[in-house]
mmCIF file of C-alpha atoms and ligand atoms in Angstrom:
data_model
loop_
_atom_site.group_PDB
_atom_site.id
_atom_site.type_symbol
_atom_site.label_atom_id
_atom_site.label_comp_id
_atom_site.label_asym_id
_atom_site.label_seq_id
_atom_site.Cartn_x
_atom_site.Cartn_y
_atom_site.Cartn_z
ATOM 1 C CA UNK S 751 19.889 13.350 -15.293
ATOM 2 C CA UNK S 752 19.570 9.760 -16.757
ATOM 3 C CA UNK S 753 16.431 7.672 -16.958
ATOM 4 C CA UNK S 754 15.701 5.439 -14.117
ATOM 5 C CA UNK S 755 12.806 3.098 -12.493
ATOM 6 C CA UNK S 756 11.587 4.478 -9.167
ATOM 7 C CA UNK S 757 10.093 1.577 -7.223
ATOM 8 C CA UNK S 758 6.675 2.740 -5.534
ATOM 9 C CA UNK S 759 6.749 1.276 -1.866
ATOM 10 C CA UNK S 760 3.062 1.485 -1.285
ATOM 11 C CA UNK S 761 3.518 -0.232 1.945
ATOM 12 C CA UNK S 762 2.119 0.300 5.333
ATOM 13 C CA UNK S 763 4.861 -0.019 7.701
ATOM 14 C CA UNK S 764 8.849 -0.044 7.502
ATOM 15 C CA UNK S 765 9.206 -3.553 8.414
ATOM 16 C CA UNK S 766 7.294 -4.388 5.310
ATOM 17 C CA UNK S 767 9.220 -1.859 3.167
ATOM 18 C CA UNK S 768 12.651 -2.910 4.614
ATOM 19 C CA UNK S 769 11.568 -6.759 4.003
ATOM 20 C CA UNK S 770 10.954 -6.027 0.382
ATOM 21 C CA UNK S 771 14.082 -3.891 -0.113
ATOM 22 C CA UNK S 772 16.255 -6.621 1.313
ATOM 23 C CA UNK S 773 15.070 -8.665 -1.707
ATOM 24 C CA UNK S 774 16.988 -6.772 -4.122
ATOM 25 C CA UNK S 775 20.500 -8.251 -2.687
ATOM 26 C CA UNK S 776 22.923 -5.240 -3.203
ATOM 27 C CA UNK S 777 20.888 -3.418 -6.031
ATOM 28 C CA UNK S 778 19.537 -0.066 -4.695
ATOM 29 C CA UNK S 779 16.497 0.934 -6.673
ATOM 30 C CA UNK S 780 15.392 4.599 -6.503
ATOM 31 C CA UNK S 781 12.237 4.493 -4.077
ATOM 32 C CA UNK S 782 8.819 6.292 -3.939
ATOM 33 C CA UNK S 783 7.684 6.863 -0.567
ATOM 34 C CA UNK S 784 4.017 8.085 -0.569
ATOM 35 C CA UNK S 785 1.754 9.298 2.195
ATOM 36 C CA UNK S 786 0.782 5.778 3.543
ATOM 37 C CA UNK S 787 4.169 4.865 4.550
ATOM 38 C CA UNK S 788 5.198 8.475 5.484
ATOM 39 C CA UNK S 789 2.000 8.880 7.656
ATOM 40 C CA UNK S 790 2.629 5.412 9.273
ATOM 41 C CA UNK S 791 6.185 5.912 10.101
ATOM 42 C CA UNK S 792 6.950 9.426 9.952
ATOM 43 C CA UNK S 793 9.879 11.177 8.798
ATOM 44 C CA UNK S 794 12.418 8.681 10.152
ATOM 45 C CA UNK S 795 11.145 6.279 7.336
ATOM 46 C CA UNK S 796 12.913 8.482 4.852
ATOM 47 C CA UNK S 797 16.148 8.834 6.697
ATOM 48 C CA UNK S 798 16.315 4.882 7.152
ATOM 49 C CA UNK S 799 15.865 4.346 3.352
ATOM 50 C CA UNK S 800 18.105 6.892 2.475
ATOM 51 C CA UNK S 801 20.733 5.508 4.843
ATOM 52 C CA UNK S 802 20.360 2.172 3.299
ATOM 53 C CA UNK S 803 21.791 3.618 0.128
ATOM 54 C CA UNK S 804 18.439 4.317 -1.922
ATOM 55 C CA UNK S 805 17.330 7.564 -3.738
ATOM 56 C CA UNK S 806 14.045 8.810 -2.490
ATOM 57 C CA UNK S 807 11.017 10.305 -4.136
ATOM 58 C CA UNK S 808 9.225 11.623 -1.543
ATOM 59 C CA UNK S 809 5.401 11.787 -2.933
ATOM 60 C CA UNK S 810 3.385 13.831 -0.508
ATOM 61 C CA UNK S 811 1.575 16.170 -2.813
ATOM 62 C CA UNK S 812 1.824 19.497 -0.798
ATOM 63 C CA UNK S 813 -1.046 22.032 -1.533
ATOM 64 C CA UNK S 814 -1.802 24.622 0.981
ATOM 65 C CA UNK S 815 -1.225 28.400 1.677
ATOM 66 C CA UNK S 816 2.397 29.639 0.339
ATOM 67 C CA UNK S 817 3.935 30.381 3.791
ATOM 68 C CA UNK S 818 2.753 27.066 5.133
ATOM 69 C CA UNK S 819 4.383 25.107 1.908
ATOM 70 C CA UNK S 820 7.455 26.905 2.371
ATOM 71 C CA UNK S 821 7.955 26.026 5.976
ATOM 72 C CA UNK S 822 6.904 22.432 5.239
ATOM 73 C CA UNK S 823 9.336 22.023 2.398
ATOM 74 C CA UNK S 824 12.048 23.631 4.723
ATOM 75 C CA UNK S 825 11.294 20.545 7.055
ATOM 76 C CA UNK S 826 11.214 17.808 3.914
ATOM 77 C CA UNK S 827 14.427 19.447 2.548
ATOM 78 C CA UNK S 828 16.421 18.440 5.673
ATOM 79 C CA UNK S 829 15.334 14.749 5.284
ATOM 80 C CA UNK S 830 17.638 14.900 2.508
ATOM 81 C CA UNK S 831 14.859 13.300 -0.077
ATOM 82 C CA UNK S 832 15.981 13.543 -3.764
ATOM 83 C CA UNK S 833 12.414 14.312 -5.167
ATOM 84 C CA UNK S 834 9.580 16.185 -3.600
ATOM 85 C CA UNK S 835 6.219 17.374 -5.193
ATOM 86 C CA UNK S 836 3.254 19.285 -4.754
ATOM 87 C CA UNK S 837 0.219 20.354 -6.594
ATOM 88 C CA UNK S 838 0.448 22.961 -9.391
ATOM 89 C CA UNK S 839 -2.967 24.042 -8.516
ATOM 90 C CA UNK S 840 -1.509 25.900 -5.534
ATOM 91 C CA UNK S 841 -0.678 28.469 -8.098
ATOM 92 C CA UNK S 842 2.848 30.159 -8.936
ATOM 93 C CA UNK S 843 2.762 31.895 -5.325
ATOM 94 C CA UNK S 844 2.620 28.560 -3.819
ATOM 95 C CA UNK S 845 5.308 27.056 -6.111
ATOM 96 C CA UNK S 846 7.853 29.856 -5.580
ATOM 97 C CA UNK S 847 7.420 29.569 -1.871
ATOM 98 C CA UNK S 848 7.860 25.976 -2.010
ATOM 99 C CA UNK S 849 11.256 26.489 -3.842
ATOM 100 C CA UNK S 850 12.561 29.114 -1.309
ATOM 101 C CA UNK S 851 11.673 26.637 1.618
ATOM 102 C CA UNK S 852 13.225 23.737 -0.224
ATOM 103 C CA UNK S 853 16.689 25.524 -0.984
ATOM 104 C CA UNK S 854 19.249 24.859 1.662
ATOM 105 C CA UNK S 855 21.805 27.592 3.042
ATOM 106 C CA UNK S 856 24.492 26.213 0.618
ATOM 107 C CA UNK S 857 22.117 26.765 -2.407
ATOM 108 C CA UNK S 858 21.448 22.962 -2.939
ATOM 109 C CA UNK S 859 17.866 21.178 -2.810
ATOM 110 C CA UNK S 860 16.021 18.373 -3.784
ATOM 111 C CA UNK S 861 14.292 18.301 -7.229
ATOM 112 C CA UNK S 862 10.554 19.996 -7.071
ATOM 113 C CA UNK S 863 7.860 18.714 -9.200
ATOM 114 C CA UNK S 864 4.450 19.294 -9.957
ATOM 115 C CA UNK S 865 0.965 17.044 -10.151
ATOM 116 C CA UNK S 866 -0.808 18.868 -12.954
ATOM 117 C CA UNK S 867 -4.381 17.215 -12.765
ATOM 118 C CA UNK S 868 -4.382 13.944 -10.824
ATOM 119 C CA UNK S 869 -4.753 10.719 -13.338
ATOM 120 C CA UNK S 870 -7.829 9.827 -11.443
ATOM 121 C CA UNK S 871 -9.700 13.230 -12.534
ATOM 122 C CA UNK S 872 -11.294 13.072 -16.021
ATOM 123 C CA UNK S 873 -12.960 15.670 -18.304
ATOM 124 C CA UNK S 874 -16.389 15.007 -16.620
ATOM 125 C CA UNK S 875 -15.339 15.341 -13.091
ATOM 126 C CA UNK S 876 -13.061 18.290 -13.549
ATOM 127 C CA UNK S 877 -15.726 20.079 -15.241
ATOM 128 C CA UNK S 878 -18.304 19.162 -12.638
ATOM 129 C CA UNK S 879 -16.424 19.317 -9.505
ATOM 130 C CA UNK S 880 -13.707 21.728 -10.360
ATOM 131 C CA UNK S 881 -15.537 23.907 -12.833
ATOM 132 C CA UNK S 882 -12.783 23.756 -15.128
ATOM 133 C CA UNK S 883 -14.229 23.777 -18.643
ATOM 134 C CA UNK S 884 -10.999 23.388 -21.034
ATOM 135 C CA UNK S 885 -10.133 20.081 -22.470
ATOM 136 C CA UNK S 886 -8.040 18.310 -19.903
ATOM 137 C CA UNK S 887 -4.685 17.654 -21.920
ATOM 138 C CA UNK S 888 -4.651 21.399 -22.513
ATOM 139 C CA UNK S 889 -5.239 22.065 -18.829
ATOM 140 C CA UNK S 890 -2.631 19.468 -18.035
ATOM 141 C CA UNK S 891 -0.005 21.345 -20.290
ATOM 142 C CA UNK S 892 -1.006 24.861 -18.964
ATOM 143 C CA UNK S 893 -0.257 23.550 -15.473
ATOM 144 C CA UNK S 894 2.980 22.177 -16.616
ATOM 145 C CA UNK S 895 4.080 25.394 -18.125
ATOM 146 C CA UNK S 896 2.902 27.317 -15.088
ATOM 147 C CA UNK S 897 5.134 25.001 -13.070
ATOM 148 C CA UNK S 898 7.952 25.478 -15.406
ATOM 149 C CA UNK S 899 7.706 29.196 -15.239
ATOM 150 C CA UNK S 900 7.932 29.383 -11.490
ATOM 151 C CA UNK S 901 11.072 27.407 -11.510
ATOM 152 C CA UNK S 902 10.273 23.909 -10.936
ATOM 153 C CA UNK S 903 11.973 20.689 -12.461
ATOM 154 C CA UNK S 904 9.316 18.927 -13.681
ATOM 155 C CA UNK S 905 5.979 17.379 -13.509
ATOM 156 C CA UNK S 906 4.090 14.091 -12.649
ATOM 157 C CA UNK S 907 2.198 12.818 -15.582
ATOM 158 C CA UNK S 908 1.015 9.961 -17.703
ATOM 159 C CA UNK S 909 3.635 8.438 -19.718
ATOM 160 C CA UNK S 910 1.206 9.204 -22.600
ATOM 161 C CA UNK S 911 1.578 13.083 -21.928
ATOM 162 C CA UNK S 912 5.315 12.906 -21.372
ATOM 163 C CA UNK S 913 5.988 13.775 -25.247
ATOM 164 C CA UNK S 914 3.811 16.584 -25.356
ATOM 165 C CA UNK S 915 5.141 17.984 -21.900
ATOM 166 C CA UNK S 916 8.506 17.912 -23.233
ATOM 167 C CA UNK S 917 7.367 19.854 -26.543
ATOM 168 C CA UNK S 918 5.536 22.459 -24.617
ATOM 169 C CA UNK S 919 8.277 22.779 -21.564
ATOM 170 C CA UNK S 920 11.399 22.056 -23.141
ATOM 171 C CA UNK S 921 13.362 18.595 -23.345
ATOM 172 C CA UNK S 922 15.119 19.459 -19.943
ATOM 173 C CA UNK S 923 11.898 19.375 -17.922
ATOM 174 C CA UNK S 924 11.476 16.215 -16.179
ATOM 175 C CA UNK S 925 8.316 13.840 -16.546
ATOM 176 C CA UNK S 926 7.813 11.523 -13.899
ATOM 177 C CA UNK S 927 5.226 8.866 -15.096
ATOM 178 C CA UNK S 928 3.198 6.365 -13.176
ATOM 179 C CA UNK S 929 0.705 4.010 -15.175
ATOM 180 C CA UNK S 930 3.462 1.500 -16.381
ATOM 181 C CA UNK S 931 2.536 -2.187 -16.926
ATOM 182 C CA UNK S 932 4.055 -5.062 -18.670
ATOM 183 C CA UNK S 933 2.557 -6.208 -21.832
ATOM 184 C CA UNK S 934 1.627 -9.595 -20.085
ATOM 185 C CA UNK S 935 0.597 -7.873 -16.952
ATOM 186 C CA UNK S 936 -2.573 -6.886 -15.024
ATOM 187 C CA UNK S 937 -3.610 -3.362 -15.024
ATOM 188 C CA UNK S 938 -5.330 -3.290 -11.916
ATOM 189 C CA UNK S 939 -6.909 0.163 -11.370
ATOM 190 C CA UNK S 940 -4.675 2.232 -14.054
ATOM 191 C CA UNK S 941 -6.416 2.991 -16.913
ATOM 192 C CA UNK S 942 -4.113 4.710 -19.322
ATOM 193 C CA UNK S 943 -1.184 2.590 -19.208
ATOM 194 C CA UNK S 944 2.130 1.925 -21.241
ATOM 195 C CA UNK S 945 4.916 -0.488 -21.135
ATOM 196 C CA UNK S 946 8.170 0.484 -19.822
ATOM 197 C CA UNK S 947 9.415 0.213 -23.435
ATOM 198 C CA UNK S 948 6.829 2.551 -24.657
ATOM 199 C CA UNK S 949 7.216 4.901 -21.775
ATOM 200 C CA UNK S 950 11.098 5.123 -23.068
ATOM 201 C CA UNK S 951 9.803 5.831 -26.497
ATOM 202 C CA UNK S 952 7.387 8.596 -25.746
ATOM 203 C CA UNK S 953 10.360 10.243 -23.681
ATOM 204 C CA UNK S 954 9.334 9.667 -20.052
ATOM 205 C CA UNK S 955 12.469 10.626 -17.883
ATOM 206 C CA UNK S 956 11.218 8.493 -14.791
ATOM 207 C CA UNK S 957 8.785 5.686 -14.563
ATOM 208 C CA UNK S 958 7.037 4.960 -11.283
ATOM 209 C CA UNK S 959 6.247 1.265 -11.140
ATOM 210 C CA UNK S 960 4.225 -0.360 -7.894
ATOM 211 C CA UNK S 961 2.285 -3.445 -8.151
ATOM 212 C CA UNK S 962 4.118 -4.952 -11.184
ATOM 213 C CA UNK S 963 7.098 -4.831 -8.976
ATOM 214 C CA UNK S 964 5.703 -4.944 -5.363
ATOM 215 C CA UNK S 965 3.269 -7.813 -6.598
ATOM 216 C CA UNK S 966 5.682 -10.013 -8.320
ATOM 217 C CA UNK S 967 6.679 -13.368 -7.273
ATOM 218 C CA UNK S 968 10.365 -12.172 -7.974
ATOM 219 C CA UNK S 969 10.287 -8.457 -7.388
ATOM 220 C CA UNK S 970 13.964 -8.100 -8.172
ATOM 221 C CA UNK S 971 13.735 -9.767 -11.338
ATOM 222 C CA UNK S 972 10.596 -7.584 -12.301
ATOM 223 C CA UNK S 973 12.478 -4.503 -11.341
ATOM 224 C CA UNK S 974 15.608 -5.734 -13.835
ATOM 225 C CA UNK S 975 12.810 -6.643 -16.418
ATOM 226 C CA UNK S 976 11.761 -2.948 -15.938
ATOM 227 C CA UNK S 977 15.064 -1.250 -16.334
ATOM 228 C CA UNK S 978 16.027 -3.557 -19.176
ATOM 229 C CA UNK S 979 12.937 -2.298 -21.102
ATOM 230 C CA UNK S 980 13.050 1.346 -20.057
ATOM 231 C CA UNK S 981 16.748 2.190 -19.659
ATOM 232 C CA UNK S 982 18.024 -0.424 -21.873
HETATM 233 O O1 C5P M 36 0.951 0.109 -8.701
HETATM 234 P P1 C5P M 36 1.262 1.180 -9.416
HETATM 235 O O2 C5P M 36 2.216 0.846 -10.449
HETATM 236 O O3 C5P M 36 -0.375 1.360 -10.223
HETATM 237 O O4 C5P M 36 1.672 2.373 -8.581
HETATM 238 C C1 C5P M 36 1.439 3.612 -9.036
HETATM 239 C C2 C5P M 36 2.315 4.665 -8.294
HETATM 240 O O5 C5P M 36 2.107 5.792 -8.540
HETATM 241 C C3 C5P M 36 1.237 4.598 -6.797
HETATM 242 O O6 C5P M 36 1.888 4.823 -5.578
HETATM 243 C C4 C5P M 36 0.303 5.777 -7.187
HETATM 244 O O7 C5P M 36 0.022 6.514 -6.095
HETATM 245 C C5 C5P M 36 1.050 6.796 -7.844
HETATM 246 N N1 C5P M 36 0.366 7.805 -8.788
HETATM 247 C C6 C5P M 36 -0.323 7.131 -9.871
HETATM 248 N N2 C5P M 36 -0.930 8.348 -10.740
HETATM 249 C C7 C5P M 36 -0.710 9.521 -10.366
HETATM 250 C C8 C5P M 36 0.151 9.977 -9.304
HETATM 251 C C9 C5P M 36 0.967 8.998 -8.624
HETATM 252 O O8 C5P M 36 -0.577 6.097 -9.833
HETATM 253 N N3 C5P M 36 -0.972 10.608 -11.121
#
């Protein structure tokens, strides 16, 4: 599995998404479809983006009882997304049920990755609201290991955690990392950020990049810059 840049298409309509993707003229970036676009347009948006020749990371972060997640994953599997995800907090039973639901009759399935702790959760809110008292970086590694032991393919994490995740879970366990900014760009609401080159050095497998590309005057050029810095 090679390193790649995934473009977060955080738009609220198919029209806006297609107008954006049309600016790439022949290039077919790996696309992330999140809750906003999926809930606005429904499953057809996944099929439409796939039909245009893009790979799709469907970022819906499932978290429910095992049976419900298993059945929902079977539906998502039929959409032919390349990567789907869930919350590791749903426990091992939910993650193994998800894998069962995702696996097609021929044995193939999309890659399945887990959110450990959201990067919007910090030590204080984790202790106060979730009643988890261990250091947050240890919690992240424990959740990553639980996901790996359940048979998942990787985690969503900060690029700053990617090296440690590989140490703990193995080099082949995927790290998909948002929170990427150009050295001369705005951070927006992301706090712990790295440049594409730093994410590469730490060992991220995929970087998820939204506003540095979607809000750029020339998105295709910003994408090419990411690819140059991250993939080389
Ligand atoms: O615009 P920006 O580059 O910050 O977009 C990052 C994308 O990654 C957004 O779609 C955001 O929802 C997602 N994401 C994140 N942090 C996480 C999980 C997902 O920024 N922990």
